[in-house]
C-alpha cells in the first residue's frame, strides 16, 4: 500500500520532510516503542499505562484458539443475534466491522447499541429474539451509565422471556477488577473476557473489545491480526521515518494542521464508509485538546472542489475492486484543483486490520508533533458531571429543567451568522437513526457546505460524547454546534432507576450543551418535534437557493390594473 503523501505545494512537502527528519533526529520512533512517556509530556500520567496497544496483538494471537472455540459454541447454541452494549471505544470498532464485513454464513447478526435514545433501544429490542440472543456488555471502566442502563433493560427483558437461559446469555468484556467483572460473576455470565488494562478505549479495536465481536461475526480473526502485525512491524522502522507508514501519515496530518489544514477529510470506497466512525473518535479524542487538534470529517458528501475551503486535508482509503468510479472522479478533480490528498490503497477488506494499527500509530505521532497528550480526555468528564446534575434535579423536581428554544429556522440562522473561514459545523442528533434520518442529515450537511463552504460533522447522541465530544470542548474554538433533539416518545423505563431512557438522553443533551456554553462554544438546541425528518428537511430548505428565492417573491407576481396603468 503506498504511503507517500500527495501534498498540493512544495512548501508543504518540504515541511513534511523536515518533520520526518526531526522524528529521526529525536529518536521519536524508538522512544515510542520503549514506552518513553517524554515523547509526549514530562509527566507519565495516562501515558505509561496507555501504551498496551503497541503489543496487544501478541496476546490476541495467543488467544485465537479460545476465540474460535467461543464463536463456535455460540453457533452450536443456535444464537441468532448478538447485541453489543458499549460506548465509544467499546462500540465504534465493532460497528465498523459489522458494517464492513457483515455476518459470515451461519453466523449471528450483530447489533451495536450505543445510545440511550428510547426509540433506538426499542428498535433493537424489537429486532431480536431475546431467548436466542447473546448480549455483550462491554465497558473498560465497568460502570458507564449508558452501558449499565442498557444492561438493566435487556437483563429484565431476557428474564421475562420464555425459554431464556439467564446469565448464560450475557458476556462481559472489561478491565480487571471492575464492577462489571464482579457483576458478571454474581449474575452467572457465560464468559468474561478480561482485557489488557493498559489500553485506552479508542485504541482497543485490536483487543478483546474488537475481536470478540469479530469472532462472533465469523470473521477470520487470524487474518485480520496478521495484517495488523505486518503494519506493526512496518511502524517499527526507525532508521528512516520516511519508510514508516504510521509516522508518515501522522507527520503529514500534523504539518497540514499547523499550516491551517486541520480538517482531516476522509474519502472512502463505498464499502469502507463506516471506517470514519472509528477514525473520528481516535483523532478527535486523542488530539482535540489544549486549543488545538485534528478535526476529523467523515461521511460528508463528495462535492465539487470549489466547495471546499483552504482548511481541508483529504485522506482517501480506496478498496480494490469496489465501486470506485465516483470516488476516482472526485479525487481527480480535487487533485487538479490543488487540494492535498493522502492516498491509501486496500487490497481487500482484511487490510482494515493494518489500517487500524496504522492510524493508531499515526495519531500517537501526530500528538507528538502537535505537542499534545494523545491518551487522555480531560474534557469528557464535564458532560458526564452535567448530566448527573440534571438527573439530580429531575429526581428532586420531578421534571427536566425548562430551557426555552427558539424556532428551528431562527436558531439555525443565528448559528450560521457566525460562519467564517476555517470554522466547522457539528450536527449533534439525539434521535433514532433510520435511512430517512440519515438521508436528511446528509442533505443538511451538504446544504451547509455548499452555502457556507464550511466543513461539517454529524454524530448521533449520546454516541458522539464518547467520540468527538473531547474535541468540541478542548480543541480549537472553531466549531458551530447544532444540537437536534427529538421528543423521546414513546419513552422507555430503565429498571431500578427513577428516570427513563428518554429523560437520560435529554439530560445528556442538556448537559453537553451546558458544557459547550461554558467553553464559549457557539451552540444552539433545536427540538425535532413529532416528525424529525420533516424538521430537518425544513432546515435544508432554509439553506437551498431555490427555497430562499421563492420566499423572497411576493404573494402574487401578477401586476394590479393600477400598476399596469402606471407603467404606461
PDB file of N, CA, C and O in Angstrom, residues 424-450:
ATOM      1  N   UNK A 424     -16.177  25.070  11.433  1.00  0.00           N
ATOM      2  CA  UNK A 424     -16.894  23.875  11.000  1.00  0.00           C
ATOM      3  C   UNK A 424     -18.203  23.798  11.769  1.00  0.00           C
ATOM      4  O   UNK A 424     -18.356  24.406  12.829  1.00  0.00           O
ATOM      5  N   UNK A 425     -19.158  23.070  11.218  1.00  0.00           N
ATOM      6  CA  UNK A 425     -20.458  22.878  11.855  1.00  0.00           C
ATOM      7  C   UNK A 425     -20.569  21.431  12.305  1.00  0.00           C
ATOM      8  O   UNK A 425     -20.363  20.505  11.509  1.00  0.00           O
ATOM      9  N   UNK A 426     -20.872  21.234  13.589  1.00  0.00           N
ATOM     10  CA  UNK A 426     -21.076  19.894  14.141  1.00  0.00           C
ATOM     11  C   UNK A 426     -22.558  19.707  14.422  1.00  0.00           C
ATOM     12  O   UNK A 426     -23.152  20.445  15.210  1.00  0.00           O
ATOM     13  N   UNK A 427     -23.158  18.725  13.756  1.00  0.00           N
ATOM     14  CA  UNK A 427     -24.576  18.403  13.963  1.00  0.00           C
ATOM     15  C   UNK A 427     -24.660  17.259  14.966  1.00  0.00           C
ATOM     16  O   UNK A 427     -24.085  16.190  14.744  1.00  0.00           O
ATOM     17  N   UNK A 428     -25.340  17.489  16.070  1.00  0.00           N
ATOM     18  CA  UNK A 428     -25.410  16.543  17.180  1.00  0.00           C
ATOM     19  C   UNK A 428     -26.861  16.093  17.322  1.00  0.00           C
ATOM     20  O   UNK A 428     -27.698  16.818  17.846  1.00  0.00           O
ATOM     21  N   UNK A 429     -27.142  14.894  16.824  1.00  0.00           N
ATOM     22  CA  UNK A 429     -28.532  14.454  16.668  1.00  0.00           C
ATOM     23  C   UNK A 429     -28.920  13.427  17.719  1.00  0.00           C
ATOM     24  O   UNK A 429     -28.444  12.291  17.689  1.00  0.00           O
ATOM     25  N   UNK A 430     -29.785  13.831  18.633  1.00  0.00           N
ATOM     26  CA  UNK A 430     -30.340  12.910  19.627  1.00  0.00           C
ATOM     27  C   UNK A 430     -31.665  12.380  19.094  1.00  0.00           C
ATOM     28  O   UNK A 430     -32.739  12.890  19.415  1.00  0.00           O
ATOM     29  N   UNK A 431     -31.566  11.375  18.252  1.00  0.00           N
ATOM     30  CA  UNK A 431     -32.755  10.787  17.641  1.00  0.00           C
ATOM     31  C   UNK A 431     -32.429   9.368  17.209  1.00  0.00           C
ATOM     32  O   UNK A 431     -31.286   8.922  17.341  1.00  0.00           O
ATOM     33  N   UNK A 432     -33.421   8.668  16.700  1.00  0.00           N
ATOM     34  CA  UNK A 432     -33.240   7.273  16.303  1.00  0.00           C
ATOM     35  C   UNK A 432     -32.829   7.185  14.843  1.00  0.00           C
ATOM     36  O   UNK A 432     -33.565   7.644  13.961  1.00  0.00           O
ATOM     37  N   UNK A 433     -31.678   6.594  14.543  1.00  0.00           N
ATOM     38  CA  UNK A 433     -31.243   6.503  13.148  1.00  0.00           C
ATOM     39  C   UNK A 433     -32.180   5.621  12.322  1.00  0.00           C
ATOM     40  O   UNK A 433     -32.677   4.607  12.787  1.00  0.00           O
ATOM     41  N   UNK A 434     -32.399   6.034  11.101  1.00  0.00           N
ATOM     42  CA  UNK A 434     -33.066   5.219  10.096  1.00  0.00           C
ATOM     43  C   UNK A 434     -32.656   5.803   8.748  1.00  0.00           C
ATOM     44  O   UNK A 434     -32.042   6.879   8.692  1.00  0.00           O
ATOM     45  N   UNK A 435     -32.944   5.120   7.646  1.00  0.00           N
ATOM     46  CA  UNK A 435     -32.492   5.631   6.344  1.00  0.00           C
ATOM     47  C   UNK A 435     -32.977   7.040   6.034  1.00  0.00           C
ATOM     48  O   UNK A 435     -32.246   7.830   5.426  1.00  0.00           O
ATOM     49  N   UNK A 436     -34.204   7.386   6.455  1.00  0.00           N
ATOM     50  CA  UNK A 436     -34.737   8.719   6.175  1.00  0.00           C
ATOM     51  C   UNK A 436     -33.997   9.793   6.974  1.00  0.00           C
ATOM     52  O   UNK A 436     -33.670  10.863   6.445  1.00  0.00           O
ATOM     53  N   UNK A 437     -33.731   9.503   8.257  1.00  0.00           N
ATOM     54  CA  UNK A 437     -32.974  10.450   9.088  1.00  0.00           C
ATOM     55  C   UNK A 437     -31.562  10.612   8.537  1.00  0.00           C
ATOM     56  O   UNK A 437     -31.037  11.731   8.425  1.00  0.00           O
ATOM     57  N   UNK A 438     -30.927   9.492   8.205  1.00  0.00           N
ATOM     58  CA  UNK A 438     -29.565   9.549   7.654  1.00  0.00           C
ATOM     59  C   UNK A 438     -29.529  10.416   6.401  1.00  0.00           C
ATOM     60  O   UNK A 438     -28.632  11.265   6.236  1.00  0.00           O
ATOM     61  N   UNK A 439     -30.491  10.222   5.506  1.00  0.00           N
ATOM     62  CA  UNK A 439     -30.516  10.986   4.263  1.00  0.00           C
ATOM     63  C   UNK A 439     -30.761  12.472   4.535  1.00  0.00           C
ATOM     64  O   UNK A 439     -30.142  13.343   3.906  1.00  0.00           O
ATOM     65  N   UNK A 440     -31.646  12.771   5.477  1.00  0.00           N
ATOM     66  CA  UNK A 440     -31.931  14.169   5.803  1.00  0.00           C
ATOM     67  C   UNK A 440     -30.698  14.852   6.390  1.00  0.00           C
ATOM     68  O   UNK A 440     -30.400  16.006   6.059  1.00  0.00           O
ATOM     69  N   UNK A 441     -29.970  14.166   7.250  1.00  0.00           N
ATOM     70  CA  UNK A 441     -28.762  14.747   7.837  1.00  0.00           C
ATOM     71  C   UNK A 441     -27.674  14.945   6.780  1.00  0.00           C
ATOM     72  O   UNK A 441     -26.958  15.952   6.799  1.00  0.00           O
ATOM     73  N   UNK A 442     -27.551  13.988   5.849  1.00  0.00           N
ATOM     74  CA  UNK A 442     -26.579  14.160   4.757  1.00  0.00           C
ATOM     75  C   UNK A 442     -26.931  15.389   3.923  1.00  0.00           C
ATOM     76  O   UNK A 442     -26.055  16.173   3.527  1.00  0.00           O
ATOM     77  N   UNK A 443     -28.229  15.559   3.648  1.00  0.00           N
ATOM     78  CA  UNK A 443     -28.666  16.713   2.868  1.00  0.00           C
ATOM     79  C   UNK A 443     -28.393  18.019   3.609  1.00  0.00           C
ATOM     80  O   UNK A 443     -27.997  19.027   2.998  1.00  0.00           O
ATOM     81  N   UNK A 444     -28.597  18.019   4.931  1.00  0.00           N
ATOM     82  CA  UNK A 444     -28.323  19.217   5.731  1.00  0.00           C
ATOM     83  C   UNK A 444     -26.839  19.546   5.707  1.00  0.00           C
ATOM     84  O   UNK A 444     -26.450  20.714   5.553  1.00  0.00           O
ATOM     85  N   UNK A 445     -26.002  18.533   5.854  1.00  0.00           N
ATOM     86  CA  UNK A 445     -24.557  18.773   5.795  1.00  0.00           C
ATOM     87  C   UNK A 445     -24.148  19.366   4.448  1.00  0.00           C
ATOM     88  O   UNK A 445     -23.360  20.324   4.381  1.00  0.00           O
ATOM     89  N   UNK A 446     -24.672  18.785   3.377  1.00  0.00           N
ATOM     90  CA  UNK A 446     -24.296  19.279   2.044  1.00  0.00           C
ATOM     91  C   UNK A 446     -24.784  20.702   1.825  1.00  0.00           C
ATOM     92  O   UNK A 446     -24.065  21.537   1.251  1.00  0.00           O
ATOM     93  N   UNK A 447     -25.990  21.003   2.293  1.00  0.00           N
ATOM     94  CA  UNK A 447     -26.524  22.356   2.127  1.00  0.00           C
ATOM     95  C   UNK A 447     -25.654  23.382   2.857  1.00  0.00           C
ATOM     96  O   UNK A 447     -25.377  24.467   2.335  1.00  0.00           O
ATOM     97  N   UNK A 448     -25.211  23.044   4.069  1.00  0.00           N
ATOM     98  CA  UNK A 448     -24.336  23.940   4.831  1.00  0.00           C
ATOM     99  C   UNK A 448     -23.001  24.097   4.123  1.00  0.00           C
ATOM    100  O   UNK A 448     -22.464  25.207   3.992  1.00  0.00           O
ATOM    101  N   UNK A 449     -22.475  22.987   3.639  1.00  0.00           N
ATOM    102  CA  UNK A 449     -21.176  23.006   2.970  1.00  0.00           C
ATOM    103  C   UNK A 449     -21.220  23.855   1.697  1.00  0.00           C
ATOM    104  O   UNK A 449     -20.328  24.686   1.454  1.00  0.00           O
ATOM    105  N   UNK A 450     -22.254  23.670   0.901  1.00  0.00           N
ATOM    106  CA  UNK A 450     -22.365  24.401  -0.358  1.00  0.00           C
ATOM    107  C   UNK A 450     -22.620  25.888  -0.109  1.00  0.00           C
ATOM    108  O   UNK A 450     -22.023  26.750  -0.765  1.00  0.00           O
TER     109      UNK A 450
END
